[in-house]
mmCIF file of C-alpha atoms in Angstrom:
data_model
loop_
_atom_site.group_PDB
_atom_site.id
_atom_site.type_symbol
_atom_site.label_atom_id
_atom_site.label_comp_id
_atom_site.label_asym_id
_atom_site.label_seq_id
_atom_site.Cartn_x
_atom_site.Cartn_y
_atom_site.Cartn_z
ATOM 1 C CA UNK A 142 0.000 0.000 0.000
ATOM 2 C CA UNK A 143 1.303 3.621 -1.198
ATOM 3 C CA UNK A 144 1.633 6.165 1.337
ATOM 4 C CA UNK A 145 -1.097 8.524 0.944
ATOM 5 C CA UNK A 146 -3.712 5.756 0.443
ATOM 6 C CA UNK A 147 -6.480 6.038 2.976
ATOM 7 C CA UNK A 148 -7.114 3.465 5.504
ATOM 8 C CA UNK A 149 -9.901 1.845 7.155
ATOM 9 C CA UNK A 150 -9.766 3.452 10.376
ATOM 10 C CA UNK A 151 -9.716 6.947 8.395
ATOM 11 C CA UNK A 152 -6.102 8.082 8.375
ATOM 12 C CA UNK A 153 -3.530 7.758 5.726
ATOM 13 C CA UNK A 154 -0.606 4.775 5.286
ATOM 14 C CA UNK A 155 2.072 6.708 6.388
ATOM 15 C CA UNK A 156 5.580 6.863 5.044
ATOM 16 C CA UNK A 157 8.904 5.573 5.380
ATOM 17 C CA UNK A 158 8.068 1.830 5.724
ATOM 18 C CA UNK A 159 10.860 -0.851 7.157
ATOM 19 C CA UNK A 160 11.001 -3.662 9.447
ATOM 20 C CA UNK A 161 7.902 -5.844 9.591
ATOM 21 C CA UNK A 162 6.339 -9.038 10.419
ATOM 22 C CA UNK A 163 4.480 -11.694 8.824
ATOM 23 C CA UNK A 164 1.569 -13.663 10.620
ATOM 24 C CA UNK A 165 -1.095 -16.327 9.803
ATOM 25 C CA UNK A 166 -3.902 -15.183 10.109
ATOM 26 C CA UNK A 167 -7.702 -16.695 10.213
ATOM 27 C CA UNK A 168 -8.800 -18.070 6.836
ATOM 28 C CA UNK A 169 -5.822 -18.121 5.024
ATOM 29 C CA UNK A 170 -5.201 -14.239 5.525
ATOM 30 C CA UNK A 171 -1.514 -13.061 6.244
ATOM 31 C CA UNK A 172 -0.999 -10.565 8.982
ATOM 32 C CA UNK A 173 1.341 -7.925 8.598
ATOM 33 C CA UNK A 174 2.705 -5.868 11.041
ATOM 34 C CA UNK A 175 4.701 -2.785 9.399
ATOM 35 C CA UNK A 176 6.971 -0.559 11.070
ATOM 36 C CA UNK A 177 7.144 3.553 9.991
ATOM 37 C CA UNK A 178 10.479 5.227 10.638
ATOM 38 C CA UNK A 179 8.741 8.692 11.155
ATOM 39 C CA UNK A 180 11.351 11.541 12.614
ATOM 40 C CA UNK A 181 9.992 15.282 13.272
ATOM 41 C CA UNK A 182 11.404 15.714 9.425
ATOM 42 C CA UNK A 183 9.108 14.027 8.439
ATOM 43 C CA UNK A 184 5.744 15.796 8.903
ATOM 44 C CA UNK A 185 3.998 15.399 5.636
ATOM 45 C CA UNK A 186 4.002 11.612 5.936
ATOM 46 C CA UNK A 187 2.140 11.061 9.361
ATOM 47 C CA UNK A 188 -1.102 8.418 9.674
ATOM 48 C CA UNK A 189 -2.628 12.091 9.965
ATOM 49 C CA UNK A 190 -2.265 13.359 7.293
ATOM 50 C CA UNK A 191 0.266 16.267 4.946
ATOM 51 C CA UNK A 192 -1.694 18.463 7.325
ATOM 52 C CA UNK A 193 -2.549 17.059 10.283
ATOM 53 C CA UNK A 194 -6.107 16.851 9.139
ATOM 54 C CA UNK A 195 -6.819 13.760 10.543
ATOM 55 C CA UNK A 196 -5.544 14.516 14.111
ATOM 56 C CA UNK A 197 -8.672 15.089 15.879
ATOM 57 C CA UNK A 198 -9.696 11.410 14.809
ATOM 58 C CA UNK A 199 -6.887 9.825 17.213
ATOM 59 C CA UNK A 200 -7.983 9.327 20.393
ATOM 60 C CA UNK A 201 -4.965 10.722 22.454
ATOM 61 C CA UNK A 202 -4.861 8.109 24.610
ATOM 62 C CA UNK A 203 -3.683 5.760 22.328
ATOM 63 C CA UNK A 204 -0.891 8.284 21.498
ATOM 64 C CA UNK A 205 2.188 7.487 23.037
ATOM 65 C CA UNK A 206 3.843 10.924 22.829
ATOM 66 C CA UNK A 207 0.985 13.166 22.356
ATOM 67 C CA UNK A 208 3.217 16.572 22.502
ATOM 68 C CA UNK A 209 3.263 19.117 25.122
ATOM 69 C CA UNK A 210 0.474 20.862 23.246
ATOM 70 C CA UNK A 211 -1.444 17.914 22.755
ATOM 71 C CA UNK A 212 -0.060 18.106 18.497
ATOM 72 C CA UNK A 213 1.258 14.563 18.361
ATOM 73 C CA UNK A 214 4.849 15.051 18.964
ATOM 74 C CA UNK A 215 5.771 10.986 17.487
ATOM 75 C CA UNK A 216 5.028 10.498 13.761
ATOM 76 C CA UNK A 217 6.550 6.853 13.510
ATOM 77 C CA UNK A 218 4.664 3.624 14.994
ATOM 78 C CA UNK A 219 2.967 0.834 12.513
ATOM 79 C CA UNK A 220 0.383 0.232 10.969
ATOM 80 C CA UNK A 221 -1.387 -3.324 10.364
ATOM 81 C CA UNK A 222 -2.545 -5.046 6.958
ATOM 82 C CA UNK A 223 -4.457 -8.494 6.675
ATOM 83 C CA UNK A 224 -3.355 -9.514 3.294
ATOM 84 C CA UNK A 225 -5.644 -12.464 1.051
ATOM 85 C CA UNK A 226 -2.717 -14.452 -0.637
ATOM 86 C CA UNK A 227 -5.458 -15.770 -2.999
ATOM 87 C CA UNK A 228 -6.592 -12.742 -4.450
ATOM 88 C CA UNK A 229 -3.443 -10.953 -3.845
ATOM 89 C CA UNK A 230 -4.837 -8.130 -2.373
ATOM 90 C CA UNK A 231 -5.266 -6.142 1.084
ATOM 91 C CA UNK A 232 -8.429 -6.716 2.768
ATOM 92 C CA UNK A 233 -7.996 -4.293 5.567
ATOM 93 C CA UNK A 234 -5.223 -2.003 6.777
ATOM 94 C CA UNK A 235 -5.182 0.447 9.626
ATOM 95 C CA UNK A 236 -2.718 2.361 12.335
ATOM 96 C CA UNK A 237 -1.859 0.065 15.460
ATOM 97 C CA UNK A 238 0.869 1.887 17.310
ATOM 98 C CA UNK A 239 1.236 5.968 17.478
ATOM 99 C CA UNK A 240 3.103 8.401 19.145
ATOM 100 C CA UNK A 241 6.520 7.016 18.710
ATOM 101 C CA UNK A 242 9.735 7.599 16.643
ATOM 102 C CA UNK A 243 11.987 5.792 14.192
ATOM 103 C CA UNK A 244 10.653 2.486 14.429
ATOM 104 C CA UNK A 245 12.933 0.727 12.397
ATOM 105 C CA UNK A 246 13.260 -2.688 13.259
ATOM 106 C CA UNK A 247 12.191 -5.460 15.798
ATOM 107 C CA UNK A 248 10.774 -8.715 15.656
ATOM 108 C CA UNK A 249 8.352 -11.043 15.570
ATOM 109 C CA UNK A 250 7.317 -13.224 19.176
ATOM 110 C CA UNK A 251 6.653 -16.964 19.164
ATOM 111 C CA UNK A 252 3.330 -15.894 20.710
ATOM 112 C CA UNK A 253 1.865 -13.569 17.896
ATOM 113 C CA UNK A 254 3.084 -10.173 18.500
ATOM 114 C CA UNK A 255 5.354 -8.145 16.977
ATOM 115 C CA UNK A 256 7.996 -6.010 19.006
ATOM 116 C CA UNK A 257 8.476 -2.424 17.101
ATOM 117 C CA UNK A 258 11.992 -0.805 18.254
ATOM 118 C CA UNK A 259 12.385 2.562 18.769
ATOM 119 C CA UNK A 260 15.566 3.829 16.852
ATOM 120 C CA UNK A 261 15.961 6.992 18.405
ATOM 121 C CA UNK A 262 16.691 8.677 22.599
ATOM 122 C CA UNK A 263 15.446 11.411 22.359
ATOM 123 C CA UNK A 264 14.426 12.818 25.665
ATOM 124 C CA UNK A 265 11.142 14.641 26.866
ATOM 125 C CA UNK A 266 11.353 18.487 26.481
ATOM 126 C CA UNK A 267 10.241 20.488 23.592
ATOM 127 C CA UNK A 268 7.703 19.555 21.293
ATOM 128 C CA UNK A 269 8.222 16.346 23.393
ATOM 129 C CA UNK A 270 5.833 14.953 26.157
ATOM 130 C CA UNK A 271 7.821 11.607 27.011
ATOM 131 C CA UNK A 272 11.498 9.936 26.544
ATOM 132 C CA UNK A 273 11.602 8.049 23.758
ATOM 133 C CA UNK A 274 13.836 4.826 22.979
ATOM 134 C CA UNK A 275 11.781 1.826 24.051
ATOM 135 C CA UNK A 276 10.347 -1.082 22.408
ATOM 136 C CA UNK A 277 6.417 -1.390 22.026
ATOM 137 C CA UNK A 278 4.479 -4.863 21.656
ATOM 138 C CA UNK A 279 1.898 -4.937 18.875
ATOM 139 C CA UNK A 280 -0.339 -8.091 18.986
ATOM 140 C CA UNK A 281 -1.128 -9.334 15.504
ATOM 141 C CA UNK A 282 -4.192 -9.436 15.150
ATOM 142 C CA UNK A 283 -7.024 -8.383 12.930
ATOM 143 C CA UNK A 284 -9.355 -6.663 15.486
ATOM 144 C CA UNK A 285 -6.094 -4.634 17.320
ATOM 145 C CA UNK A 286 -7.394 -1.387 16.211
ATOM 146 C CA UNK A 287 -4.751 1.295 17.681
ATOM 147 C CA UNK A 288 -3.401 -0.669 20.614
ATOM 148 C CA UNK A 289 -2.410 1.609 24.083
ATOM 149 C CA UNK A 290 1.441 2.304 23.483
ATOM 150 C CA UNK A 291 2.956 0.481 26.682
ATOM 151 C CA UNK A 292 6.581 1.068 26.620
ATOM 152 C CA UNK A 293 8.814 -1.915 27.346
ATOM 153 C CA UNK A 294 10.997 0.235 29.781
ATOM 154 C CA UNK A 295 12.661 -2.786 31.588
ATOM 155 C CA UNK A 296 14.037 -3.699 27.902
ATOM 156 C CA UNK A 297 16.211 -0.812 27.926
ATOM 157 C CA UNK A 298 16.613 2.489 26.664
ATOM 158 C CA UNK A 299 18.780 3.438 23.856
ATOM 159 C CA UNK A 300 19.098 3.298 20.114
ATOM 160 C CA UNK A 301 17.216 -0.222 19.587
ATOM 161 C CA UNK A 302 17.570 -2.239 16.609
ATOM 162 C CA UNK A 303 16.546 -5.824 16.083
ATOM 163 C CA UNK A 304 15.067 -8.732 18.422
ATOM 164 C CA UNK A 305 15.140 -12.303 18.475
ATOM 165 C CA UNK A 306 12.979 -13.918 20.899
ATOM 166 C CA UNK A 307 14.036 -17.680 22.004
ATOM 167 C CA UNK A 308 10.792 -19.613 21.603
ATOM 168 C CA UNK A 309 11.773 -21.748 24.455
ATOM 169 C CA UNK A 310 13.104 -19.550 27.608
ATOM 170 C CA UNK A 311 11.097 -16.152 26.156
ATOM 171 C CA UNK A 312 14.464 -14.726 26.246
ATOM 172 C CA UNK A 313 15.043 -11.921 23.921
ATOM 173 C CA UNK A 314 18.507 -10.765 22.495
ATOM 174 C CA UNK A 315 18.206 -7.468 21.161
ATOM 175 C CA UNK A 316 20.812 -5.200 18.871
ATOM 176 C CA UNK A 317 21.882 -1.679 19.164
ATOM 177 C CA UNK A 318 22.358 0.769 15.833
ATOM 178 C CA UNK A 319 25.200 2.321 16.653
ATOM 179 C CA UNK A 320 28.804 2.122 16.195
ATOM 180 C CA UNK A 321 29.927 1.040 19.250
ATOM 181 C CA UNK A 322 26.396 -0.468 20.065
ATOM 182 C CA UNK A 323 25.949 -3.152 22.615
ATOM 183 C CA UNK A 324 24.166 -6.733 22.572
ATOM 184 C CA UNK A 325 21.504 -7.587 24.871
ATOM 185 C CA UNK A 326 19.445 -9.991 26.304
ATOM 186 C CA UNK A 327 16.123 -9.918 28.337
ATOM 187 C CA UNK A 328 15.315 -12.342 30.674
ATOM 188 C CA UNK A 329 11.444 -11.673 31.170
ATOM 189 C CA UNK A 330 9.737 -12.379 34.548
ATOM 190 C CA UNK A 331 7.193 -14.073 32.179
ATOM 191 C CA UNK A 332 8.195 -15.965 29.498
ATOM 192 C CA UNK A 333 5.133 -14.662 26.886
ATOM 193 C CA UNK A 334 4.926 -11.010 28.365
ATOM 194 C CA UNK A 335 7.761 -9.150 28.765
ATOM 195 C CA UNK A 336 5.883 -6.268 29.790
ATOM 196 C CA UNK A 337 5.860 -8.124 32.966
ATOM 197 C CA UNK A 338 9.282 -7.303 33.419
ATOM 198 C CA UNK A 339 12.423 -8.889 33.731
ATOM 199 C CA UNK A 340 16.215 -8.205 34.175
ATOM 200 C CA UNK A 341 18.425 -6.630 31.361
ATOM 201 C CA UNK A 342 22.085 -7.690 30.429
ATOM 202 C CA UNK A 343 24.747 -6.926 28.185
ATOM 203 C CA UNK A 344 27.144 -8.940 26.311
ATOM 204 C CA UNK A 345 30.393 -8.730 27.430
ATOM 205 C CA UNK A 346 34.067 -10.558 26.223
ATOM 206 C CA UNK A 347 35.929 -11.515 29.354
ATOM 207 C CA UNK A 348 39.208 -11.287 27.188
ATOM 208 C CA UNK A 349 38.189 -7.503 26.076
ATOM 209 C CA UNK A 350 37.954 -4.216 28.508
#
């Protein structure tokens, strides 16, 4: 889908698409869960439109960073498609995360979700209401509609990247994009929720300082 295109919920596919995740979905249909690597330069490709026209449909709870004049200070989040394989075309597509900033990457979870990374720390202040640099869980599903932004603040804050999730433990590993970027891993409290909380560790090379 082209950005521009209006979606079922009434805003606009936004722009700057990247990482994304594939589901199966009821009857044959293919969830997709898309990431949007929105910045502040990039305005005229929000879910609300070139200009903002479509703000006061988004119910600003559902905004993660709704700006310290309530103008939607995040442009990046996802958006969700349900895709019929047979016909080749999109059945249904609308915004499930908002409010948040370069989501570039993630990953999918072994229990239908996908995890939509934050590429960016930029802190509250300005046009900004919250921190930013977290991971957010999507759930996969058809009926998601714009899910509440929880941030997954026990999974770190920084420049996030990519996740892997071991089916087995729930463990995730996550990547940093940056130079001299770190790798982590999660060990939830629970091992399908790690909003639940957990402890976070970094890779280290005991023959390296």
């Amino acid at each position: 889908s082209a950005r521009g295109e209006s979606m079922d919920d009434g805003f606009v596919v936004p722009g700057q698409h990247d990482g994304m995740g594939a589901f199966e979905g009821a009857g044959g249909r293919v969830v997709l869960v898309r990431n949007h690597e929105l910045s502040p330069s990039h305005a005229a490709q929000t879910p609300f439109g070139s200009n903002f026209e479509h703000r006061a449909k988004a119910d600003l709870a559902k905004i993660y960073d709704p700006g310290t004049n309530n103008q939607i200070a995040g442009y990046g989040g996802t958006t969700t498609l349900i895709y019929n394989p047979e016909t080749q075309s999109v059945e249904k597509q609308f915004l499930s995360l908002a409010g948040t900033e370069w989501n570039c990457a993630g990953g999918t979870t072994p229990w239908g979700s996908w995890i939509s990374c934050e590429e960016t720390i930029a802190k509250k202040g300005g046009d900004y209401a919250k921190d930013h640099g977290y991971n957010f869980e999507v759930p996969a599903s058809a009926d998601s509609g714009l899910v509440l932004p929880v941030p997954l603040k026990a999974m770190g804050r920084f420049r996030h990247e990519a996740v892997a999730v071991d089916p087995r433990t729930g463990i995730i590993y996550q990547t940093e994009d940056r130079h001299d970027g770190l790798i982590y891993r999660y060990i939830p409290r629970s091992r399908i929720k790690p909003s639940a909380g957990g402890r976070l560790q970094a890779l280290r090379i005991r023959q390296r300082r």
